[in-house]
Short mmCIF file of C-alpha atoms and ligand atoms in Angstrom, two decimals:
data_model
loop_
_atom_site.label_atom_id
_atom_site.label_comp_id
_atom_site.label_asym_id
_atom_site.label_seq_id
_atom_site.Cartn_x
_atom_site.Cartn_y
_atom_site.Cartn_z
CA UNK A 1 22.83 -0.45 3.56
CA UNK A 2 20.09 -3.17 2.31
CA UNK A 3 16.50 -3.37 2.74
CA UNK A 4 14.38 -5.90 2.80
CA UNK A 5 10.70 -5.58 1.48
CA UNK A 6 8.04 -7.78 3.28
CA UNK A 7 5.54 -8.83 0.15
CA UNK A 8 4.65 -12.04 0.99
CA UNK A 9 1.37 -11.94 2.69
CA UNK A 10 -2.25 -12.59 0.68
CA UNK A 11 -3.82 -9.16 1.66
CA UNK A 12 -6.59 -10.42 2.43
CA UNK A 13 -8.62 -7.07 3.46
CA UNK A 14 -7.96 -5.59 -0.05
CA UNK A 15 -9.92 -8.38 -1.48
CA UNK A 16 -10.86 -9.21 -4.50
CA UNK A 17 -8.48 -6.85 -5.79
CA UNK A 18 -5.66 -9.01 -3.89
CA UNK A 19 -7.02 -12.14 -5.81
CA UNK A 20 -5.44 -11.21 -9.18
CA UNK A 21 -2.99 -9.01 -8.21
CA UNK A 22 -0.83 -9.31 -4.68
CA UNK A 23 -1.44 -6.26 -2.61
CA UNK A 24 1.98 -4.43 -2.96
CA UNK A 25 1.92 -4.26 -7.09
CA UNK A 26 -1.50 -2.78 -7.03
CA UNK A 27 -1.41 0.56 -8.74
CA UNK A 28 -1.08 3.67 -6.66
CA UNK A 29 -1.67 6.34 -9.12
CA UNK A 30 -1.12 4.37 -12.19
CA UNK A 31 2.16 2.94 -10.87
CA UNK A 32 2.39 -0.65 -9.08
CA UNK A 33 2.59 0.57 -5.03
CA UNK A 34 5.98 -0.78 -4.43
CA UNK A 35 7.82 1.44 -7.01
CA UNK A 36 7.16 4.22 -4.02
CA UNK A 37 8.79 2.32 -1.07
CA UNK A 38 11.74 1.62 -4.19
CA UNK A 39 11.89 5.54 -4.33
CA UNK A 40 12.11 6.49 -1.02
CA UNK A 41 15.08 4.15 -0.57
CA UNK A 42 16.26 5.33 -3.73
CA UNK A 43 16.31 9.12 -1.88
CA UNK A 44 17.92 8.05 0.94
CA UNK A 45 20.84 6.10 -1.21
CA UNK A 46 19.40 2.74 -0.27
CA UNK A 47 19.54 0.27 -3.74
CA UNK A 48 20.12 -3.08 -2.67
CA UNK A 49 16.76 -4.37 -2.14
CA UNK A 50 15.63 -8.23 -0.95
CA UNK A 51 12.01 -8.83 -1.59
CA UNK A 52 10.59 -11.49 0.60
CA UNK A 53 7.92 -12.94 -1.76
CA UNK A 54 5.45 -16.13 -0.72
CA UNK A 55 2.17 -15.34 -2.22
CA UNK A 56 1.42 -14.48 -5.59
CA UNK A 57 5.77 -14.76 -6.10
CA UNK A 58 6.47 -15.06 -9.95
CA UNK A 59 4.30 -11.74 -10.01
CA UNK A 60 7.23 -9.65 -8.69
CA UNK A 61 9.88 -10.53 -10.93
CA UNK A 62 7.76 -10.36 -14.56
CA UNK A 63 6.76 -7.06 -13.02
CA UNK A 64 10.22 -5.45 -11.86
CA UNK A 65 13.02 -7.64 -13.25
CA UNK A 66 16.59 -6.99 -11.86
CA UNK A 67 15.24 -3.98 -11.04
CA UNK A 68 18.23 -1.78 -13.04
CA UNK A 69 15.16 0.54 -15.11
CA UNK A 70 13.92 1.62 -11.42
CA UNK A 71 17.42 2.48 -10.53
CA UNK A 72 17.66 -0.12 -7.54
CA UNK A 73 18.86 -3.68 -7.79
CA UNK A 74 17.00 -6.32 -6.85
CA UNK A 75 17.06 -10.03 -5.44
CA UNK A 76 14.15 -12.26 -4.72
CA UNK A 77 13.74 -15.26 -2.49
CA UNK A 78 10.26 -17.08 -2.05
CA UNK A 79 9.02 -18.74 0.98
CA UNK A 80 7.92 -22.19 0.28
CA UNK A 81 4.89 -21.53 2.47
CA UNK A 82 4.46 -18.32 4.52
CA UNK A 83 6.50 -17.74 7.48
CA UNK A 84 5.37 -14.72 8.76
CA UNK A 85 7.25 -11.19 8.88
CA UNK A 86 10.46 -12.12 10.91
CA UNK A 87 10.30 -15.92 9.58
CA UNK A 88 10.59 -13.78 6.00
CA UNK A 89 13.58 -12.07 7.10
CA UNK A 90 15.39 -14.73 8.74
CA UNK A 91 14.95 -16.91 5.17
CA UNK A 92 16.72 -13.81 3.42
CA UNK A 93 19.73 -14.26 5.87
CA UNK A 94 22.20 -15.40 3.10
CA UNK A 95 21.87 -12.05 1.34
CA UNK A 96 22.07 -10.08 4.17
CA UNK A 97 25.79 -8.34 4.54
CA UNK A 98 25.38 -5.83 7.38
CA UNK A 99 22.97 -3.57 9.39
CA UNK A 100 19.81 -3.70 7.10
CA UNK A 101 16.36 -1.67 6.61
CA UNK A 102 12.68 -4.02 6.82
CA UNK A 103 9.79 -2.50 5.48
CA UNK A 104 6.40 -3.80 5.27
CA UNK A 105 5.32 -3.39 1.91
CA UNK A 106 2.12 -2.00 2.10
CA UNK A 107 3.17 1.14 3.82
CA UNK A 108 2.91 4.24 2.30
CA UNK A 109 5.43 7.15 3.77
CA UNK A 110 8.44 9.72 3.20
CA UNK A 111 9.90 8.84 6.09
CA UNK A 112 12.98 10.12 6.62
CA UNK A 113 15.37 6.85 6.35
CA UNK A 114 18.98 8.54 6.50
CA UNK A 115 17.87 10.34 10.02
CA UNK A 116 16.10 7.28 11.31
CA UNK A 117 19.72 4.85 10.52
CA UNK A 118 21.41 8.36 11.90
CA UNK A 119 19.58 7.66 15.46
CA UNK A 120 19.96 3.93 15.18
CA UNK A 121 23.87 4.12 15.19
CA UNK A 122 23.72 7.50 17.25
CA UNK A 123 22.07 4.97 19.99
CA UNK A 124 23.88 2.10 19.99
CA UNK A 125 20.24 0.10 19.27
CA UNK A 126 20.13 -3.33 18.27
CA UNK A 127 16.73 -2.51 16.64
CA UNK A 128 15.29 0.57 16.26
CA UNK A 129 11.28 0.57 15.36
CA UNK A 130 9.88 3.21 13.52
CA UNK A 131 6.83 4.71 15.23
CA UNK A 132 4.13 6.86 14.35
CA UNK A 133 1.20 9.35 16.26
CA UNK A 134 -2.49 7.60 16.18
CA UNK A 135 -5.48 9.59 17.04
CA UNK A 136 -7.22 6.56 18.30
CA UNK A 137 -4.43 4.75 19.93
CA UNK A 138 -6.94 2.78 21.60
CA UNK A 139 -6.71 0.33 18.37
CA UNK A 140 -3.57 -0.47 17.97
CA UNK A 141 -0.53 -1.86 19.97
CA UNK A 142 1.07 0.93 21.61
CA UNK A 143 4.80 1.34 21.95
CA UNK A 144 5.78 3.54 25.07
CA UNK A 145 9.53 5.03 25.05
CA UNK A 146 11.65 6.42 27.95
CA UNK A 147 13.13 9.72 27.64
CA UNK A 148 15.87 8.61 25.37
CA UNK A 149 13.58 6.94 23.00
CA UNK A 150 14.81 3.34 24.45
CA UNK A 151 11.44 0.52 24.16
CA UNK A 152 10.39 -0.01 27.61
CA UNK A 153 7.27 -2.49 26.42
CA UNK A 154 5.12 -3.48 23.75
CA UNK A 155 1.48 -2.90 24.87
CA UNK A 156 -1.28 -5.07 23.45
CA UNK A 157 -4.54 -2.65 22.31
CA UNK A 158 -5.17 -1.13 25.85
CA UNK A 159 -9.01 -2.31 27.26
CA UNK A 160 -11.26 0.41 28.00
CA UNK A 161 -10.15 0.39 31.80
CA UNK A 162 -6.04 1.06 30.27
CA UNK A 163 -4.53 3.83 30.71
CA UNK A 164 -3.35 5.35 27.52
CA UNK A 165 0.29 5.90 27.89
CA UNK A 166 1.12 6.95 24.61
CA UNK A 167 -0.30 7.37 21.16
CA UNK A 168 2.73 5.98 19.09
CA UNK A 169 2.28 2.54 17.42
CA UNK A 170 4.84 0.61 15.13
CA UNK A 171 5.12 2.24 11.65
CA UNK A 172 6.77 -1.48 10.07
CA UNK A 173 9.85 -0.06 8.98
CA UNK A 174 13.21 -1.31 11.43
CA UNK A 175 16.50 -1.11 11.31
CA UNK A 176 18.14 -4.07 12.49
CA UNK A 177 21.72 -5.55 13.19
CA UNK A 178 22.22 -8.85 11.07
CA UNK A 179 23.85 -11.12 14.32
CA UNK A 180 20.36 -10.84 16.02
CA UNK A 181 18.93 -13.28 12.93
CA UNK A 182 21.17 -16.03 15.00
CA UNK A 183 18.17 -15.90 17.48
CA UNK A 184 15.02 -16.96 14.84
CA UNK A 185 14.19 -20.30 14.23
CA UNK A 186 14.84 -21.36 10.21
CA UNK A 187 11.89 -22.15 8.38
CA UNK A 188 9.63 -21.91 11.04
CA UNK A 189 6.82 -18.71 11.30
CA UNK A 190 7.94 -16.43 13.46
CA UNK A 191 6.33 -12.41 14.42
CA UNK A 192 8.57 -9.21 14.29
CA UNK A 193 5.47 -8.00 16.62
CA UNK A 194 4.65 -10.89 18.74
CA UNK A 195 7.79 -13.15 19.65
CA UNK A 196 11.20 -11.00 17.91
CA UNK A 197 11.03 -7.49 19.46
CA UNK A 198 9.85 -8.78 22.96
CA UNK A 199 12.38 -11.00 23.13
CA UNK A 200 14.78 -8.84 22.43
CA UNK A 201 13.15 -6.85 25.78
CA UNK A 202 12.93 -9.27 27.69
CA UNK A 203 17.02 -10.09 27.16
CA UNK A 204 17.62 -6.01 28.27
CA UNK A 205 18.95 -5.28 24.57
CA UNK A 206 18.97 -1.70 23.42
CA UNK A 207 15.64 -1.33 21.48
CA UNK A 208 14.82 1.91 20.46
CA UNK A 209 11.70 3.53 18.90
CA UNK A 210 12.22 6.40 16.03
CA UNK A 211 9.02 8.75 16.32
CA UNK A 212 7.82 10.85 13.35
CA UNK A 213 5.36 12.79 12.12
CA UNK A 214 6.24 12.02 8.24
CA UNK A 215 3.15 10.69 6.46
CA UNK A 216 2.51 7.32 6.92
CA UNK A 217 -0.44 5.11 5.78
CA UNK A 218 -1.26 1.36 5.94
CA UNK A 219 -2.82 0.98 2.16
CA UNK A 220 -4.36 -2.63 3.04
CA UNK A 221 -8.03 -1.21 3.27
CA UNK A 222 -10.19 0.07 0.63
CA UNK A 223 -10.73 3.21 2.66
CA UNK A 224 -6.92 3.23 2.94
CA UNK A 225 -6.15 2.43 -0.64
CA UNK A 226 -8.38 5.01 -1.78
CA UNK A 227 -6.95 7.83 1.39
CA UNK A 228 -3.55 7.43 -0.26
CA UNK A 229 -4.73 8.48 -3.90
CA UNK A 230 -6.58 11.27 -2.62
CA UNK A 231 -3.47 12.40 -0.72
CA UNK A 232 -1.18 12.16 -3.05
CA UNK A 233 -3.10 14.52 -5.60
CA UNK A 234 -3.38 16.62 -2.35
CA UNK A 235 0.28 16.78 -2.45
CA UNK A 236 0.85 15.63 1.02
CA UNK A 237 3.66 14.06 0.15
CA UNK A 238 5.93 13.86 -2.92
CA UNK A 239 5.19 12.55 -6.14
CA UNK A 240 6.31 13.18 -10.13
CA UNK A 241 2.92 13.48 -11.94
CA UNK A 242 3.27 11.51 -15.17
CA UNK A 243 2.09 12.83 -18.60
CA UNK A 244 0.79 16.77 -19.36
CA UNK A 245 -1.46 18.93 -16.74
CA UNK A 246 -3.89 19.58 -19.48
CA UNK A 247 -6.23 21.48 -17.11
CA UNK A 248 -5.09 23.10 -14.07
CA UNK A 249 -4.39 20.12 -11.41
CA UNK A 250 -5.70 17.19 -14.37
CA UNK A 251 -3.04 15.02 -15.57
CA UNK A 252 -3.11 13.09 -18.36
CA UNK A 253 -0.94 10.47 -20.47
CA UNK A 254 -0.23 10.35 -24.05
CA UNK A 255 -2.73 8.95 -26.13
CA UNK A 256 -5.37 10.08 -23.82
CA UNK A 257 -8.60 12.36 -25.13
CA UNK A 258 -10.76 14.22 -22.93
CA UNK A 259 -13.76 15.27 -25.88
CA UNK A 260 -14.65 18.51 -25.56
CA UNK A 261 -17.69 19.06 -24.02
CA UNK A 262 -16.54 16.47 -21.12
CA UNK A 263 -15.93 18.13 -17.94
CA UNK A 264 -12.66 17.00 -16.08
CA UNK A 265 -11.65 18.81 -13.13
CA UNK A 266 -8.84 18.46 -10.61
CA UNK A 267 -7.10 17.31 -8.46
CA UNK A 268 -7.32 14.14 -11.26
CA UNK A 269 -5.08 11.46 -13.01
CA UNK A 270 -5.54 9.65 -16.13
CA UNK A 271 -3.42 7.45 -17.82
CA UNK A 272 -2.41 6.31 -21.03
CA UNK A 273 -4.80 5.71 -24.31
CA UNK A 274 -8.00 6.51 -22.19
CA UNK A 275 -11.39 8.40 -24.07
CA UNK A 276 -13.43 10.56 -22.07
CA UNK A 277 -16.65 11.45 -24.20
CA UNK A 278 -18.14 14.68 -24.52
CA UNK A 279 -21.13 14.96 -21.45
CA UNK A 280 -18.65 12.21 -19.14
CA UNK A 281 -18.07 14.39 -15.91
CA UNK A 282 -14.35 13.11 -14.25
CA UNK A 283 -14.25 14.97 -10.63
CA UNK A 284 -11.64 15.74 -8.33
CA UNK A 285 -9.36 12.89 -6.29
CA UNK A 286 -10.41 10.57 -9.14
CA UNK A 287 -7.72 8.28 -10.40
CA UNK A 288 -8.26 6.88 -14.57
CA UNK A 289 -6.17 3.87 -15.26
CA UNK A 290 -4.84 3.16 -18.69
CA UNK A 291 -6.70 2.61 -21.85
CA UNK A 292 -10.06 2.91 -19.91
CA UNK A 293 -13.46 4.36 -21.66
CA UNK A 294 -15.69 6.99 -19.55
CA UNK A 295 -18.99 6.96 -22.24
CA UNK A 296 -21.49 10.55 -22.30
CA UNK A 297 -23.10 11.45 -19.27
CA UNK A 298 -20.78 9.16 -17.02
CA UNK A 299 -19.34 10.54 -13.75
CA UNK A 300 -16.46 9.76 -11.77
CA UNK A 301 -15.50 11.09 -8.37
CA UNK A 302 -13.26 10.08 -5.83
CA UNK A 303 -12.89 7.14 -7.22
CA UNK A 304 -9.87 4.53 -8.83
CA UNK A 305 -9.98 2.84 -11.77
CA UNK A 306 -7.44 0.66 -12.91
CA UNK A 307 -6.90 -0.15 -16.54
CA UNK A 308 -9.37 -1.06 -19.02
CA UNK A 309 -12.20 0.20 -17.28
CA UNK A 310 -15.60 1.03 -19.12
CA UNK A 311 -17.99 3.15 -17.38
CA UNK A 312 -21.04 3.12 -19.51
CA UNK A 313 -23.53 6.28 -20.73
CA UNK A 314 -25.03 7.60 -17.74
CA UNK A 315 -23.12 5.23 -15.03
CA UNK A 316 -21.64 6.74 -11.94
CA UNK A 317 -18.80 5.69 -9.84
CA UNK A 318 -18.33 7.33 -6.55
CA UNK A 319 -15.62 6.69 -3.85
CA UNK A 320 -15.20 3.45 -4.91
CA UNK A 321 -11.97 1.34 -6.53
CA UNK A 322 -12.99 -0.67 -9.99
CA UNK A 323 -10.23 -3.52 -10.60
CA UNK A 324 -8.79 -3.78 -14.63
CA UNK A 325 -11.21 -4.30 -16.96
CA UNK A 326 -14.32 -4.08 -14.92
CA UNK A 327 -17.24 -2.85 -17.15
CA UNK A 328 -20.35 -0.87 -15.79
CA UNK A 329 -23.31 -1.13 -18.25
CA UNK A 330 -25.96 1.75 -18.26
CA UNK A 331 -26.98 3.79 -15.67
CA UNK A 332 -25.05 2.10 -13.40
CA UNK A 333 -24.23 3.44 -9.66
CA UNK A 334 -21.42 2.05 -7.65
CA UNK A 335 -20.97 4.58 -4.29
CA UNK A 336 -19.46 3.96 -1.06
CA UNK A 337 -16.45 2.11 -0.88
CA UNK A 338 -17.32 -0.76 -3.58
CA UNK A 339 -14.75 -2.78 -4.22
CA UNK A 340 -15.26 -4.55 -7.68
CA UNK A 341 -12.81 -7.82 -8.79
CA UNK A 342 -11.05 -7.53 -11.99
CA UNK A 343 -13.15 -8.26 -15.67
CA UNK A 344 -16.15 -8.02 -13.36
CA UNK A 345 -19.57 -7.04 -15.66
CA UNK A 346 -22.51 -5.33 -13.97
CA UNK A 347 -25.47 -5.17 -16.53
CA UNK A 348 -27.77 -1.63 -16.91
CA UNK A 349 -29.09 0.08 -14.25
CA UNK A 350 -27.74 -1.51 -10.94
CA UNK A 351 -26.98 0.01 -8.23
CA UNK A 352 -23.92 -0.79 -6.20
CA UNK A 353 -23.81 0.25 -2.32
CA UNK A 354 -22.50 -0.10 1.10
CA UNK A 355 -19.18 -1.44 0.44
CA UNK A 356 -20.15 -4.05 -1.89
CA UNK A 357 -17.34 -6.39 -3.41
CA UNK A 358 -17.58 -8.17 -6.48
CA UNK A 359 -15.35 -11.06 -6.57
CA UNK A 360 -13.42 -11.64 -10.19
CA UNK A 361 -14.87 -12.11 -13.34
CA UNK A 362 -18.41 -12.17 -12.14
CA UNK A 363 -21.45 -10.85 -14.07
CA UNK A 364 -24.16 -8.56 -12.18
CA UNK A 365 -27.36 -9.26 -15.25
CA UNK A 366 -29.21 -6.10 -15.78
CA UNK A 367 -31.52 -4.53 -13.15
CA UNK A 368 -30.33 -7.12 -10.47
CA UNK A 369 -29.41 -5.02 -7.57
CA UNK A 370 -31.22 -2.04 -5.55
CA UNK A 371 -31.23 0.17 -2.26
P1 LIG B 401 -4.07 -8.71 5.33
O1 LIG B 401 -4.32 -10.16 5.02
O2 LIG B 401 -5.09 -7.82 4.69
O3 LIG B 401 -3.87 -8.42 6.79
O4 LIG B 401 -2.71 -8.23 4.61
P2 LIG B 401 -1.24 -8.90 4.59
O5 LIG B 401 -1.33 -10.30 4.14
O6 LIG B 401 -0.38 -8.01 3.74
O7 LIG B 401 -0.78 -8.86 6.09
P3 LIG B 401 -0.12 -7.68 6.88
O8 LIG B 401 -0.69 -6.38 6.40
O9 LIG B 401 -0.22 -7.96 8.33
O10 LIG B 401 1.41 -7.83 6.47
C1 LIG B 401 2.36 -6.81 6.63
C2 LIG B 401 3.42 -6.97 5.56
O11 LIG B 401 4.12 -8.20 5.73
C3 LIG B 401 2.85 -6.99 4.17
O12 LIG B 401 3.73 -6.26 3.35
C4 LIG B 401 2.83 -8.45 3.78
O13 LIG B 401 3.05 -8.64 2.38
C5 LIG B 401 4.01 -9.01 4.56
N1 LIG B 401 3.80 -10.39 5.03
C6 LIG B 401 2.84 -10.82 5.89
N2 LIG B 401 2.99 -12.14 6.12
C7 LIG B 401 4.08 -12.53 5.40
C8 LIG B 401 4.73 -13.80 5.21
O14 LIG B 401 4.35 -14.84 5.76
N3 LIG B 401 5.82 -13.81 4.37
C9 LIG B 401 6.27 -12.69 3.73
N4 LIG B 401 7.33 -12.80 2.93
N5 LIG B 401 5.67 -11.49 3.88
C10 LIG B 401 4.58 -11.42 4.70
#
C-alpha cells in the first residue's frame, strides 16, 4: 500500500507562520507536523509515501530527505503551479502501483488505517472517504451514508431552513483504486470535494464513507494549531515525549536549564538548549521550542514557541503561537490567539491582543501598542 501526502497548498489561514515555513513542516511539539501523519502510516505498515509538493517545495526534501531516518521512504513530485487536491494526485500517477491511501497533510489523527483499507476491500468501494462526527455540522459539507455505509450525496453546508441529516463530514484521508485516475484531466486543477467524488456518484460507483470517532483535527487555524498541542500533552492521543520528565508532566531536552527558583509546571514541553531564569513562570499546555530564552519574571501559558524565542523580564505570552526567533522586549503582553511572524521584534511594554498577527521580520518600537 502507498500513500500520498497532499502538501502543496500555501496555508493561508496559518499566516504569517505559513510565510516562512509551509503549513505541514510547522512544528507540532517540537517536531515538523508531518513526521505524525509519517507515523501513523508507519503503525499501520504503510512506508511508501508520495508527497505532492507545489508551494514552498525544496522545503520538504532539505527537511526529510529519502526519508530512510523516519523509517518510511519517500518520493517527491512538484506541481509546476497548483492543481488542487485531486489535480495533485492525478500528477503523482506514474508512482502510483496499486490501491493507494490520500491524506491531506494538515490533519492531525490516529485513525485507524488497517481497519479503514479492511472496509474498503470488505466493500467492494471504488473510494472509500473517511468521515468524522461534527458538533456543528451546520458548517461543513455533510456526507450522508445508507445503512451499509455506501455515499448517497455530498451535501453543500445545509442553510438554516436544511434539514440536518447527519453530522459526519469528510475527514481528507481516502482510499482509492488507481484505474479511477484515468477519469482526471492532466495538468489541469481539479477538486477531490467538488468535481472527483460526485462524479464518481453521479456514474452509480460504489463510494463508501468510513465513520470514526478516532481524534481528528484540521491544524490550519491558530486556534487549531494551538488545540492540537494542548491535546497532545493531554494525551488524547499517542505521542513519545522527547527528552527527561524533569517535573511531573514537564519535559525537557538536553541542554535545557530550568534555574531554580523558576516555576515550570505541567502538562509542558521544552526543547533543546533552552534557559529558563529563576522568577520565569512556564504554565501548563505551553510548548518551548529549541534554544529559546524565558528571562526573570516572564510567564508562559498555553502558549507555542518555536525556536529561538526570547521572552524578555517581565513579558507574558498567553494562548498565543510566537514563530522562530521572535523576541518580546520588556513587559511585554501578547494574549489571545496572537499570531507573531518569524524574527519579529516587539519593543518594551506593548501589549499584543485580539488575535493580532505580526507579519515576518517586523519591529513593534517600544510602547507602540495598547488596549
Ligand atoms: P488554507 O489556505 O489555509 O485553506 O490552507 P491550504 O492551502 O493547506 O488548503 P487546504 O487546507 O484546503 O488544503 C488541504 C490539503 O491539501 C493541505 O494539506 C494542502 O497542503 C493540500 N493542497 C491544497 N491545494 C493543493 C494543491 O494545489 N496542490 C497540492 N499538491 N496540495 C494542495
Amino acid at each position: 500500500m502507498q500513500a500520498v501526502i497532499l502538501v502543496g497548498g500555501e496555508g493561508t489561514r496559518l499566516r504569517p507562520l505559513t510565510y516562512t515555513i509551509p503549513k505541514p513542516l510547522i512544528p507540532l511539539m517540537n517536531r515538523p507536523f508531518l513526521s505524525f501523519q509519517f507515523e501513523l502510516c508507519r503503525r499501520h505498515g504503510i512506508t511508501d509515501i508520495i508527497l505532492s509538493t507545489s508551494y514552498m517545495a525544496s522545503i520538504f526534501q532539505e527537511a526529510f530527505g529519502d526519508g530512510s531516518s523516519l523509517g518510511v521512504k519517500l518520493t517527491y513530485v512538484t506541481e509546476e503551479s497548483p492543481l488542487d487536491t485531486c489535480g495533485a494526485v492525478k500528477n503523482v500517477e506514474e508512482h502510483i502501483r496499486g490501491p493507494f491511501m490520500v491524506f491531506n497533510g494538515d490533519v492531525l489523527t490516529d485513525l485507524d488505517l488497517s481497519a479503514m483499507l479492511a472496509f474498503h476491500r470488505q466493500k467492494g468501494s471504488v473510494t472509500t472517504i473517511s468521515l468524522t462526527p461534527v458538533e456543528d455540522p451546520s458548517a461543513y459539507g455533510l456526507v450522508p451514508l445508507d445503512d451499509e455505509g455506501r455515499v448517497l450525496e455530498f451535501l453543500e453546508k445545509p442553510g438554516p431552513d436544511d434539514e440536518i441529516v447527519t453530522n459526519l463530514i469528510n475527514a481528507g484521508t481516502y482510499v482509492i483504486e488507481p484505474e479511477l485516475l484515468d477519469r482526471v484531466p492532466a495538468a489541469q486543477r481539479y477538486s477531490f470535494e467538488r468535481q472527483f467524488f460526485p462524479g464518481l456518484l453521479a456514474e452509480g460507483l460504489p463510494v463508501y464513507g468510513f465513520p470514526s470517532d478516532a481524534y481528528w483535527l484540521d491544524i490550519g487555524t491558530p486556534a487549531k494549531y494551538l488545540q492540537a498541542h494542548h491535546d497532545i500533552l493531554d494525551r488524547l492521543l499517542p505521542f513519545d515525549f522527547s527528552g527527561e520528565e524533569v517535573f511531573p508532566g514537564v519535559w525537557a531536552e538536553e541542554d535545557t536549564v530550568i534555574e531554580e527558583g523558576a516555576l515550570v509546571s505541567g502538562p509542558c514541553c521544552l526543547g533543546r538548549g533552552c534557559h529558563v531564569s529563576s522568577g520565569a513562570v512556564i504554565r501548563g499546555h505551553s510548548v518551548v521550542g529549541n534554544d529559546c530564552c524565558i528571562a526573570p519574571e516572564a510567564v508562559v501559558e498555553g502558549a507555542v514557541l518555536l525556536d529561538g524565542v526570547r521572552v524578555g523580564e517581565g513579558s507574558e505570552v498567553h494562548g498565543s503561537v510566537l514563530g522562530r526567533r521572535v523576541r518580546l522586549g520588556r513587559k511585554v503582553e501578547v494574549r489571545d490567539l496572537c499570531v507573531l511572524g518569524e524574527g519579529v521584534a516587539v519593543g518594551d511594554h506593548n501589549q499584543l491582543r485580539m488575535g493580532l498577527r505580526i507579519w515576518p521580520e517586523r519591529e513593534i518600537a517600544p510602547d507602540t501598542l495598547h488596549f
